[in-house]
CSV table of C-alpha atoms and ligand atoms in Angstrom, one decimal:
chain,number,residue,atom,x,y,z
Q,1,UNK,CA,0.0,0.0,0.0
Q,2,UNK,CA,1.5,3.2,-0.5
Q,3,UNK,CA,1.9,5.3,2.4
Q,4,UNK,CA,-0.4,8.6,2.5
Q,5,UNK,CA,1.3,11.7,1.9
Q,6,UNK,CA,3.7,10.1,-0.6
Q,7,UNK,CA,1.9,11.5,-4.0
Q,8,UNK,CA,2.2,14.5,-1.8
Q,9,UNK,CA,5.9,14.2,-1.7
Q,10,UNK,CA,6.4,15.6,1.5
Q,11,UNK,CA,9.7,16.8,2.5
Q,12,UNK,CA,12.6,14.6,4.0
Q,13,UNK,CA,12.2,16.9,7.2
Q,14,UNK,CA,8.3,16.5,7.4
Q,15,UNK,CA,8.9,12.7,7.1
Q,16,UNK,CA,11.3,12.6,10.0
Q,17,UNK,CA,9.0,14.9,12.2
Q,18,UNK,CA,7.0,13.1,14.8
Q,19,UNK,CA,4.2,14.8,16.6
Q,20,UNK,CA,5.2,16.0,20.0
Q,21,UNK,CA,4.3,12.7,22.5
Q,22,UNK,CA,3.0,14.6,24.9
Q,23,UNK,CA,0.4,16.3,22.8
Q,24,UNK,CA,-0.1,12.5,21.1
Q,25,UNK,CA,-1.0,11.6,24.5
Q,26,UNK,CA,-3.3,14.1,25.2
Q,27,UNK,CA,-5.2,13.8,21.6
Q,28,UNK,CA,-5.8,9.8,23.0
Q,29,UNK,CA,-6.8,11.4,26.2
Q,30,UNK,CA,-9.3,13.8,24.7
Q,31,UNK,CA,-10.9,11.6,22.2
Q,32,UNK,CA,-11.7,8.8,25.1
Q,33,UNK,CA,-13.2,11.9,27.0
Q,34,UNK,CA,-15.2,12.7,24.2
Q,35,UNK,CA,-16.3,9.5,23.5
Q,36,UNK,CA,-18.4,9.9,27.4
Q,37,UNK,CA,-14.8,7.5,29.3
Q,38,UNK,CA,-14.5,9.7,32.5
Q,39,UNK,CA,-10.5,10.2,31.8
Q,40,UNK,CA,-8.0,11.8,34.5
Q,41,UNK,CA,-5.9,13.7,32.5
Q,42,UNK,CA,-2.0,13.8,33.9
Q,43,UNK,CA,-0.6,14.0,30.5
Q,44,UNK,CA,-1.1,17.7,30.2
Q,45,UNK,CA,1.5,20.1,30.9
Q,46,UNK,CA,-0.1,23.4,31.4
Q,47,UNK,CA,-1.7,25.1,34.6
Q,48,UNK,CA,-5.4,24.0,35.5
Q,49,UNK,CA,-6.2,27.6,36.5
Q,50,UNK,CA,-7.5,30.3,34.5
Q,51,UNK,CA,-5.6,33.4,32.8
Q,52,UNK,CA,-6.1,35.9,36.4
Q,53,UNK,CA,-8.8,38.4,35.4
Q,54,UNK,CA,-6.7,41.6,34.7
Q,55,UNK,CA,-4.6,39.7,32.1
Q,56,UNK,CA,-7.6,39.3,30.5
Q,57,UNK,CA,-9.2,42.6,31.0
Q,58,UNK,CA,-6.0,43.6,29.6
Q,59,UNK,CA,-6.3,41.7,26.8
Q,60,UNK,CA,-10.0,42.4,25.8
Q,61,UNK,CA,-9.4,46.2,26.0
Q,62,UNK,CA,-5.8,46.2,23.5
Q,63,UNK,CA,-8.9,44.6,21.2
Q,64,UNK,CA,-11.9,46.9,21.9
Q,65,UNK,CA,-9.2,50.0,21.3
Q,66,UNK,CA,-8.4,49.0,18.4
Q,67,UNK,CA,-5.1,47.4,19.0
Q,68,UNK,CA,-5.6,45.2,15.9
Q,69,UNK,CA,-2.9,45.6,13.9
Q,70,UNK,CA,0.8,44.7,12.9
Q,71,UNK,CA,3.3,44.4,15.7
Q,72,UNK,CA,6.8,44.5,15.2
Q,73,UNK,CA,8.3,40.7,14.5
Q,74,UNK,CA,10.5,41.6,17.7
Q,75,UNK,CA,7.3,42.4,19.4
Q,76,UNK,CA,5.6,45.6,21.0
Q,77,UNK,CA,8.1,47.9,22.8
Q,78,UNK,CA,6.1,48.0,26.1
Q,79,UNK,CA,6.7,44.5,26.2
Q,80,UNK,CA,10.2,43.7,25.4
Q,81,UNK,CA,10.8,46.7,27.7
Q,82,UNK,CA,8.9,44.8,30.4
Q,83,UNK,CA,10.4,41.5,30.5
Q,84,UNK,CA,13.5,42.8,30.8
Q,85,UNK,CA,12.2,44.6,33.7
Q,86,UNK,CA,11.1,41.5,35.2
Q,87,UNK,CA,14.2,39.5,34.9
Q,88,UNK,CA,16.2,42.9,36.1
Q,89,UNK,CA,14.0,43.1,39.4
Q,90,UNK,CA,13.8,38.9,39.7
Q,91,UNK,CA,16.6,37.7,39.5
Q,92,UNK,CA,19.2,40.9,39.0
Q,93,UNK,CA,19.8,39.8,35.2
Q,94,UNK,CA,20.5,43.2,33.0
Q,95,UNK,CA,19.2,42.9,29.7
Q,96,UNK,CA,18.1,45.7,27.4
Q,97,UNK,CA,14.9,45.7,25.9
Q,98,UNK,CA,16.6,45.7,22.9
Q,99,UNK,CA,18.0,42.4,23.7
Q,100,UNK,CA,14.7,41.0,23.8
Q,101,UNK,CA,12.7,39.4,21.0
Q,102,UNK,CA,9.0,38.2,21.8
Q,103,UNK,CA,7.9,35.1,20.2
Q,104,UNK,CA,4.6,32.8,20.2
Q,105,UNK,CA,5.8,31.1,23.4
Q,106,UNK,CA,8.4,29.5,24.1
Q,107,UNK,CA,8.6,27.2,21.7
Q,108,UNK,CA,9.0,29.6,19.2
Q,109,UNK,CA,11.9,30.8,21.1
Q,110,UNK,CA,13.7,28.1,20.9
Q,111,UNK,CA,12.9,27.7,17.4
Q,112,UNK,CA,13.8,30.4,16.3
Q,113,UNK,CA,17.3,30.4,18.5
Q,114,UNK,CA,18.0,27.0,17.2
Q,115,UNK,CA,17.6,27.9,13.6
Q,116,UNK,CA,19.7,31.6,14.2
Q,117,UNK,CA,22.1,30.1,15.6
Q,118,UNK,CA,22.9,26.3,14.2
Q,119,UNK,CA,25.0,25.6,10.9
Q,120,UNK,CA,24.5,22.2,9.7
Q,121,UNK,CA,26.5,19.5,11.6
Q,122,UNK,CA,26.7,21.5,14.8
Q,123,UNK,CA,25.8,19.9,17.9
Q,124,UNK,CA,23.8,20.8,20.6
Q,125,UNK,CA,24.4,19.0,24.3
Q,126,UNK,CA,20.8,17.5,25.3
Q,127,UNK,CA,20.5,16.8,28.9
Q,128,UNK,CA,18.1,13.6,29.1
Q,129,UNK,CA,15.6,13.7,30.2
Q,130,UNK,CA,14.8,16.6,28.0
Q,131,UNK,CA,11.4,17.8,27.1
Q,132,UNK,CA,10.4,16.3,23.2
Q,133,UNK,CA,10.9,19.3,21.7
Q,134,UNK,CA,14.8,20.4,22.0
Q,135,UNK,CA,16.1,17.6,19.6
Q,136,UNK,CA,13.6,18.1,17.3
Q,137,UNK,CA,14.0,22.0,17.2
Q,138,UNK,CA,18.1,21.3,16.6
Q,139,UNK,CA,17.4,18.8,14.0
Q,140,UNK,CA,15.3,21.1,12.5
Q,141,UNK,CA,18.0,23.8,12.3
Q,142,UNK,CA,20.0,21.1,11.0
Q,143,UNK,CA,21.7,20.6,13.6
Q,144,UNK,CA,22.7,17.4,15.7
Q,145,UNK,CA,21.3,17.0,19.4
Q,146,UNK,CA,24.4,14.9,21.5
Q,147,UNK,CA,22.6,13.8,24.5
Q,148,UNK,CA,23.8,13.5,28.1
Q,149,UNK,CA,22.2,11.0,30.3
Q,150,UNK,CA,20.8,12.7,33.9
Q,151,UNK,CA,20.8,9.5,36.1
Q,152,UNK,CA,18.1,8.9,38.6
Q,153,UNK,CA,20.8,7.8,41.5
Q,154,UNK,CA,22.1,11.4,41.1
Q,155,UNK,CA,18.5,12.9,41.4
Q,156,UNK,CA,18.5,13.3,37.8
Q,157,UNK,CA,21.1,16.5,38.4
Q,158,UNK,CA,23.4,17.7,35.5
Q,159,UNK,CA,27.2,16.9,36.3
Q,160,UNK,CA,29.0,19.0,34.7
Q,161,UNK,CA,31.6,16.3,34.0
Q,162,UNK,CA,29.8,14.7,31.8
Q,163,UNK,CA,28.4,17.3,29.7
Q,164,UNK,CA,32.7,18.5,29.5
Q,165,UNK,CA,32.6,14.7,28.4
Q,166,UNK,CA,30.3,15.5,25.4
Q,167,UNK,CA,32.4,18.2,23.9
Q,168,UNK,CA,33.6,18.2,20.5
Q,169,UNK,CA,34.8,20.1,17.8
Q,170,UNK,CA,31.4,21.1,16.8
Q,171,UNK,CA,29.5,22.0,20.1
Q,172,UNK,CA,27.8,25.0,19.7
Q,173,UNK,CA,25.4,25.2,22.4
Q,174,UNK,CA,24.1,23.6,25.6
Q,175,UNK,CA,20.5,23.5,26.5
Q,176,UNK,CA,19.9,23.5,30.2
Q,177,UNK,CA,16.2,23.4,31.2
Q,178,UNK,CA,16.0,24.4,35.0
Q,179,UNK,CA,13.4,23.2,36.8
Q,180,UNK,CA,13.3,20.1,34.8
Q,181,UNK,CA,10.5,18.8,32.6
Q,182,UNK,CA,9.9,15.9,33.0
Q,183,UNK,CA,12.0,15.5,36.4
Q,184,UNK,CA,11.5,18.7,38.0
Q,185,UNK,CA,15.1,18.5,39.0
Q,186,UNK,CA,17.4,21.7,39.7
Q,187,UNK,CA,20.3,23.2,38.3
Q,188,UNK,CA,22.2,24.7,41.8
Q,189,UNK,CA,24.7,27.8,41.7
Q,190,UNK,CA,27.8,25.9,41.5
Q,191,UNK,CA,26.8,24.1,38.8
Q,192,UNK,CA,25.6,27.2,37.1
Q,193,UNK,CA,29.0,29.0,38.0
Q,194,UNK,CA,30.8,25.8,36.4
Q,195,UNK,CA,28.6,25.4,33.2
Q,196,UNK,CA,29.6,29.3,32.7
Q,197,UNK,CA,33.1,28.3,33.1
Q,198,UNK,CA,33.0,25.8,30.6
Q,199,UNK,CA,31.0,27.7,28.0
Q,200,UNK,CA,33.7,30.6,28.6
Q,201,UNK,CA,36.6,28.3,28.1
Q,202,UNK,CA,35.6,25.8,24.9
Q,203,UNK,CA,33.1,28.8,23.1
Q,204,UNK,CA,30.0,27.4,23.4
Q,205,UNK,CA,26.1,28.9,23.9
Q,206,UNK,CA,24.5,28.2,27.1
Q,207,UNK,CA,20.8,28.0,26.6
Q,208,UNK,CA,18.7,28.1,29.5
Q,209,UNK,CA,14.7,27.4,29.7
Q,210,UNK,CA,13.5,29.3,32.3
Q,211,UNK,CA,9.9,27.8,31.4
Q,212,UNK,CA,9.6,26.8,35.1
Q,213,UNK,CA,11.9,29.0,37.3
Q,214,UNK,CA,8.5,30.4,38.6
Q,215,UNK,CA,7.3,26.7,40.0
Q,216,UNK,CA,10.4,25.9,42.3
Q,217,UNK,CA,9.9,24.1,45.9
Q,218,UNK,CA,13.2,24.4,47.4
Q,219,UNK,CA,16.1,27.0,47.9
Q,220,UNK,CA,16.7,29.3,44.4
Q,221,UNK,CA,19.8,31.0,43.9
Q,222,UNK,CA,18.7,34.0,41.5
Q,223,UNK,CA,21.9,35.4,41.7
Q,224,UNK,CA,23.9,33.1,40.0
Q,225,UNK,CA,21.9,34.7,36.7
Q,226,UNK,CA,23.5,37.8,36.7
Q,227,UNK,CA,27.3,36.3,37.5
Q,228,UNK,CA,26.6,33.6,34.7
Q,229,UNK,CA,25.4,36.9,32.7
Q,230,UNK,CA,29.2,38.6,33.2
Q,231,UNK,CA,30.7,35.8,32.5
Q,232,UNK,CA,29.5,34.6,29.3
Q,233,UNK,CA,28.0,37.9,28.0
Q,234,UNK,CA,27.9,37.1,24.4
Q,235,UNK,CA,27.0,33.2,24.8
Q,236,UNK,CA,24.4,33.2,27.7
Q,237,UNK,CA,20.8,33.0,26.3
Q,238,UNK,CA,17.6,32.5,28.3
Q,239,UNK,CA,14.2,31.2,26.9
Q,240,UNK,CA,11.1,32.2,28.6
Q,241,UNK,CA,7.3,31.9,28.4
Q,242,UNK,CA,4.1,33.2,30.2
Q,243,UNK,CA,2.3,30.1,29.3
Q,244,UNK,CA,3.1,28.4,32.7
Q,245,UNK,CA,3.8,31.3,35.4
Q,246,UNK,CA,0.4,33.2,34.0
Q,247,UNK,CA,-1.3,30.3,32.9
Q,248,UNK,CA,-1.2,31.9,29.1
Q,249,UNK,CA,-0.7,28.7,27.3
Q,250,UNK,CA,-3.3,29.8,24.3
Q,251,UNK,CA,-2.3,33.3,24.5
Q,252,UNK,CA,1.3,32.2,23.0
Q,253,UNK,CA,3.9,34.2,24.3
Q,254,UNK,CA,7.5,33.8,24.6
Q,255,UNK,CA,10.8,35.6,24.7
Q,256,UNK,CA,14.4,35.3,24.1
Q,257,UNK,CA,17.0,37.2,26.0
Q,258,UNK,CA,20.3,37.4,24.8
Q,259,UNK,CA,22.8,39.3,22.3
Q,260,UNK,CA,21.2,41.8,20.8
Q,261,UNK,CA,22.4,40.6,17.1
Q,262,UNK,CA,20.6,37.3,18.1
Q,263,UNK,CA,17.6,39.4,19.5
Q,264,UNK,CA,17.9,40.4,15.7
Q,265,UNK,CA,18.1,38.1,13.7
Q,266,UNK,CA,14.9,36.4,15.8
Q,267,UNK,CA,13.1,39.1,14.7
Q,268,UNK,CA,13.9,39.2,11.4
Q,269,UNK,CA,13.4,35.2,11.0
Q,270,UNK,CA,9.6,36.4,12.7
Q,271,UNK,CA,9.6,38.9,10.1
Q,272,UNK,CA,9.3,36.1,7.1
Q,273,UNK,CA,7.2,33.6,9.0
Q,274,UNK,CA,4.7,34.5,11.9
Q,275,UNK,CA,5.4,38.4,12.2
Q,276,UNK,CA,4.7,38.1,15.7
Q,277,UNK,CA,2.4,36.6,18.5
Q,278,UNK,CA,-1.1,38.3,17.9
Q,279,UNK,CA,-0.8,41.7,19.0
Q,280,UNK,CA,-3.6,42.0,21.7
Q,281,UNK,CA,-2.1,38.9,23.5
Q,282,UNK,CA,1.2,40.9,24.1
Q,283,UNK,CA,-0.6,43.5,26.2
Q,284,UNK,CA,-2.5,40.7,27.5
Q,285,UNK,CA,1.0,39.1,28.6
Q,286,UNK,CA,2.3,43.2,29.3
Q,287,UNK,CA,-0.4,43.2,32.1
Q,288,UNK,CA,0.6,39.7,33.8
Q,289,UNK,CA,4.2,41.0,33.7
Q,290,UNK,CA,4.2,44.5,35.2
Q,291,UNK,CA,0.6,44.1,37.2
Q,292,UNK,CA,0.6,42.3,40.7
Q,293,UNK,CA,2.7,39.3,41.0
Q,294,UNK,CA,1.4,37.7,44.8
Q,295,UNK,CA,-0.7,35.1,42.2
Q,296,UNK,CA,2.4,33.8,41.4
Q,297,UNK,CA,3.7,32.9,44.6
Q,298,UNK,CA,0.5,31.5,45.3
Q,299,UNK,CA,0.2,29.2,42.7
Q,300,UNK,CA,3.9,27.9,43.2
Q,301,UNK,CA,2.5,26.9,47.0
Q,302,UNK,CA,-0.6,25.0,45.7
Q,303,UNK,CA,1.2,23.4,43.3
Q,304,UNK,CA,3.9,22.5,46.2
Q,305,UNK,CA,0.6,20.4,48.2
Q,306,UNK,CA,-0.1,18.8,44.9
Q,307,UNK,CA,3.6,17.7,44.8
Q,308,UNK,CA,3.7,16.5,48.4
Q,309,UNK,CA,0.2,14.7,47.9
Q,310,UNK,CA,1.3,13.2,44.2
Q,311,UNK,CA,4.9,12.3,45.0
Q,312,UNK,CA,3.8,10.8,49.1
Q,313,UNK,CA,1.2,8.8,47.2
Q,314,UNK,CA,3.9,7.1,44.1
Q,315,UNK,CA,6.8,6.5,46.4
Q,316,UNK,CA,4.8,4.5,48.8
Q,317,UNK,CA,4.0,2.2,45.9
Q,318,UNK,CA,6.1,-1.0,46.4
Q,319,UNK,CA,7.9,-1.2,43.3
Q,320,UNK,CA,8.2,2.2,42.1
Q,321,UNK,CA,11.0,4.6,42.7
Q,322,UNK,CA,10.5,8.2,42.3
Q,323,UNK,CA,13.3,11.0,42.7
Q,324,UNK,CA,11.4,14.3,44.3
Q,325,UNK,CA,10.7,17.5,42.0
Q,326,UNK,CA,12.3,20.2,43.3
Q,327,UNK,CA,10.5,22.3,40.7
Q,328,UNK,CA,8.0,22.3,37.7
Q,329,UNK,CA,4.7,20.7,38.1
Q,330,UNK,CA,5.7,16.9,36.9
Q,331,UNK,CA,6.5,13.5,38.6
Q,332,UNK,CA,8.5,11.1,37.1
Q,333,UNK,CA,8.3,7.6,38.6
Q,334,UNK,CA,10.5,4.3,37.1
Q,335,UNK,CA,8.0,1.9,36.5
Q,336,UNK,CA,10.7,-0.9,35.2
Q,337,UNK,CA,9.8,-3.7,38.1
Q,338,UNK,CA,6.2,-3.8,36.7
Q,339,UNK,CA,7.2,-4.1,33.0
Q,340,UNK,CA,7.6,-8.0,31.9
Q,341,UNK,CA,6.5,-9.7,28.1
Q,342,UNK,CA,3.3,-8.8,28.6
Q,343,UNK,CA,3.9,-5.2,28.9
Q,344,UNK,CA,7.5,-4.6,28.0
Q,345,UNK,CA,8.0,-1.1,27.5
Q,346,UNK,CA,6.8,2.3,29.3
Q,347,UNK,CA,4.5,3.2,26.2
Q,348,UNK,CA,2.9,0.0,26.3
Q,349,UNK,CA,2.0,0.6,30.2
Q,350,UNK,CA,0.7,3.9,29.9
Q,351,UNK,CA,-1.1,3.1,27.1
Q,352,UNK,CA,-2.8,-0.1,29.6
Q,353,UNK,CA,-2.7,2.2,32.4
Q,354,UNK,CA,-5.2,4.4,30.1
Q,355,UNK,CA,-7.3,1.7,29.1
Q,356,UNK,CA,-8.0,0.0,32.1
Q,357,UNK,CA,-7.7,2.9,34.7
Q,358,UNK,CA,-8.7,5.7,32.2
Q,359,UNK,CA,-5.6,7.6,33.4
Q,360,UNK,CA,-3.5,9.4,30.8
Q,361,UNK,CA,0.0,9.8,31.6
Q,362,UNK,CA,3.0,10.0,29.1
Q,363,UNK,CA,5.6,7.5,29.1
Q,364,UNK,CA,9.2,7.9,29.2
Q,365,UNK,CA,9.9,6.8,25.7
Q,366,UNK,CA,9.0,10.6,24.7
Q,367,UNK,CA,11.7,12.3,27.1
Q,368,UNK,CA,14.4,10.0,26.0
Q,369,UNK,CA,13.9,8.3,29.4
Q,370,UNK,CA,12.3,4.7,28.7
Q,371,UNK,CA,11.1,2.8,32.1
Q,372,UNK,CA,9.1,5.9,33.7
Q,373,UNK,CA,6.2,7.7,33.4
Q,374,UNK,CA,5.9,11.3,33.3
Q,375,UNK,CA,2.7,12.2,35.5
Q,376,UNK,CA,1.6,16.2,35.3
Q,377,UNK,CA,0.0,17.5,39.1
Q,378,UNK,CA,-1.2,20.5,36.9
Q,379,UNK,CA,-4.3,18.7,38.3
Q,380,UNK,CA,-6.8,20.0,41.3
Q,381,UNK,CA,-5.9,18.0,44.2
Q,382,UNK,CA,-9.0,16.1,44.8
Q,383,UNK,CA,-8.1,14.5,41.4
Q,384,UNK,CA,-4.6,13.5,42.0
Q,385,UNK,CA,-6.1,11.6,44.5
Q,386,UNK,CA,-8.4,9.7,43.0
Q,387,UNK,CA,-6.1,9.2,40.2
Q,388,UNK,CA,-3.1,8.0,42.3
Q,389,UNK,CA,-4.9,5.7,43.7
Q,390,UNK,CA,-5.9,4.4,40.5
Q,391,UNK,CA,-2.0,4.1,39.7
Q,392,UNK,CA,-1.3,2.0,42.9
Q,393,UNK,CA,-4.9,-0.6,42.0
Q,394,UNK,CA,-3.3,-0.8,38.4
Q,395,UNK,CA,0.4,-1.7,38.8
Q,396,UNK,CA,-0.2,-3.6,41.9
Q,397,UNK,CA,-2.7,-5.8,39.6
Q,398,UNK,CA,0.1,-6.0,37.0
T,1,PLP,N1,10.1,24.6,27.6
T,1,PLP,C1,9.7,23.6,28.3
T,1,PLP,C2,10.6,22.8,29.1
T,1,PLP,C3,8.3,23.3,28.3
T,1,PLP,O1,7.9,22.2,29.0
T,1,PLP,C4,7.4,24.0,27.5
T,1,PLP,C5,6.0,23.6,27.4
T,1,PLP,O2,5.6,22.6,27.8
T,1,PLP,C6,8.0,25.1,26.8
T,1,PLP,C7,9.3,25.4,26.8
T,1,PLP,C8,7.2,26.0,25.9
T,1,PLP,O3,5.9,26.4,26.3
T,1,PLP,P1,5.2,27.5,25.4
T,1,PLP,O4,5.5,27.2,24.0
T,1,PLP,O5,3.7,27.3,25.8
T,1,PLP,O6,5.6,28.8,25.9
């Protein structure tokens, strides 16, 4: 049979392109739901909560006066001058607004990062587990992800000796996503200082995904930013997104900070393909960045019961180890004990665990990371109760 798409001819890049696992997952997920099976949903990675009410406001008014028009493919001003406000009063990092491009979220940023900044053949370091979309952004680029392997007896924590281990002729960048999705582990300030040091001395980009920094649990060292900052100037690049910290995920908006020449040449990539994220969602996104911040910190603490409540209930499943998140809103247990011929791989559990417990998770397979399950607590409380109870009936019945 011919496969479909072929008289199409699509292109060799469209052919190796799969569709992100996570969202695969939560397609399944959705089409059970609307078929009437009462599915719990811990495959999704985006805030349960809605955009807070003066984002919106915000938003609804840029529309109603008439704010319908063009923005600049580096985005409005306002709003590159206000995220690097942010970051200056956060964490102490000093970029200029024009050193910022806005994007349609963050992945978008790093989209457009990887394809500014990657020849073909160059490599990009991957810590694993990484979040789907890094290698597929640098092979899009044409570039080559080289992944490092995070291992659960370290608490899945980047040593910096192994990513000095990766290093070749053709590194060109490192991506460091800090807290971790899917393992919610943290990058601490030595680390950081180390990784700077590295960069300085064999001339490579330090990425950082900032996509969580908002949703951390323990100690932060913000500080770190700003020395990393000084001593990589021209190398150090963070990617960052109200999706998560707002709970924006439809609004699509995302920034770069770094160089301005790579601030540019974001822009001008935007320039030839979106433009720029739809202008009434930037002042949407100006509002949640310069308006009240307190809903912030109180999210980060209700998302810190659902972590005590989430990870308390896996660990205390015999079988299962589970390092705890120190960040982000995911846990990811190893579920190797209960895998056997009958259901030899992580995808072929979560896909079971769906089917007979109607409980949609996404398995390791799509992080790089086969043997665990990534399970989202971007989920009311009462829920991750029910549903974690639903994972101890089903792998204890395995
Ligand atoms: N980076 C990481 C690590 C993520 O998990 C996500 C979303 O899941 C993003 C970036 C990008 O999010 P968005 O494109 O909604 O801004």
């Amino acid at each position: 049979m011919t496969p479909p798409g072929s008289a199409l001819g699509l292109s060799r890049r469209a052919r190796a392109m799969p569709l992100s696992a996570t969202i695969k997952v939560s397609q399944a997920a959705a089409a059970l739901r609307a078929s009437g099976v009462p599915v719990l949903d811990f495959s999704v990675g985006e805030p349960d909560q809605d955009t807070p009410t003066h984002v919106v406001a915000a938003g609804a008014r840029a529309l109603a006066e008439g704010r319908t028009r063009y923005a600049p493919p580096a985005g409005i001003p306002e709003l590159r001058a206000a995220v690097a406000a942010r970051y200056r009063e956060d964490v102490g990092l000093d970029f200029a607004a024009e050193e910022v491009a806005i994007s349609c979220g963050g992945k978008q940023a790093l989209f457009n990062v990887c394809q500014m900044l990657l020849d073909p053949g160059d490599e990009v370091i991957v810590p694993t587990p990484h979040w789907p979309t890094f290698p597929e952004a640098v092979r899009l680029a044409g570039g080559r992800p080289v992944f490092v392997t995070c291992r659960e007896r370290d608490g899945f924590e980047l040593r910096v000796a192994s990513i000095r281990r990766a290093l070749g002729p053709r590194t060109r960048a490192l991506i460091v996503n800090s807290p971790n999705n899917p393992t919610g582990a943290v990058v601490d300030a030595d680390q950081w200082l180390a990784l700077g040091r590295l960069a300085q001395k064999r001339g490579f980009t330090l990425i950082y995904d900032d996509t969580y920094a908002k949703l951390s649990y323990g100690r932060t060292s913000t500080e770190v930013f700003a020395a990393l900052r000084r001593t990589i100037p021209g190398r150090f690049v963070v990617l960052g997104t109200a999706s998560k910290t707002y709970c924006m995920t439809g609004w699509r908006i995302g920034w770069t900070l770094g160089p301005r020449a790579l601030a540019e040449a974001c822009a001008a990539l935007a320039s030839h393909s979106t433009q720029s994220p739809a202008t009434f969602a930037q002042y949407g996104a100006l509002a949640a960045l310069t308006g009240p911040q307190h809903g912030v910190a109180e999210r980060a603490a209700e998302y810190r019961r659902r972590r005590d409540l989430i990870y308390g209930a896996v660990v205390a499943i015999r079988g299962v180890s589970c390092v705890e998140p120190a960040g982000a809103f995911y846990v990811f247990p190893n579920v190797k004990r209960f895998l056997s011929s009958r259901v030899p791989t992580s995808l072929a559990l979560a896909s079971r665990l769906l089917a007979d417990q109607q409980i949609a998770s996404v398995p390791g397979e799509g992080f790089g990371a086969p043997g665990y399950l990534r399970i989202s607590f971007a989920r009311p409380l009462a829920e991750l109760e029910v549903g974690a109870d639903r994972i101890r009936r089903f792998l204890e019945g395995l």
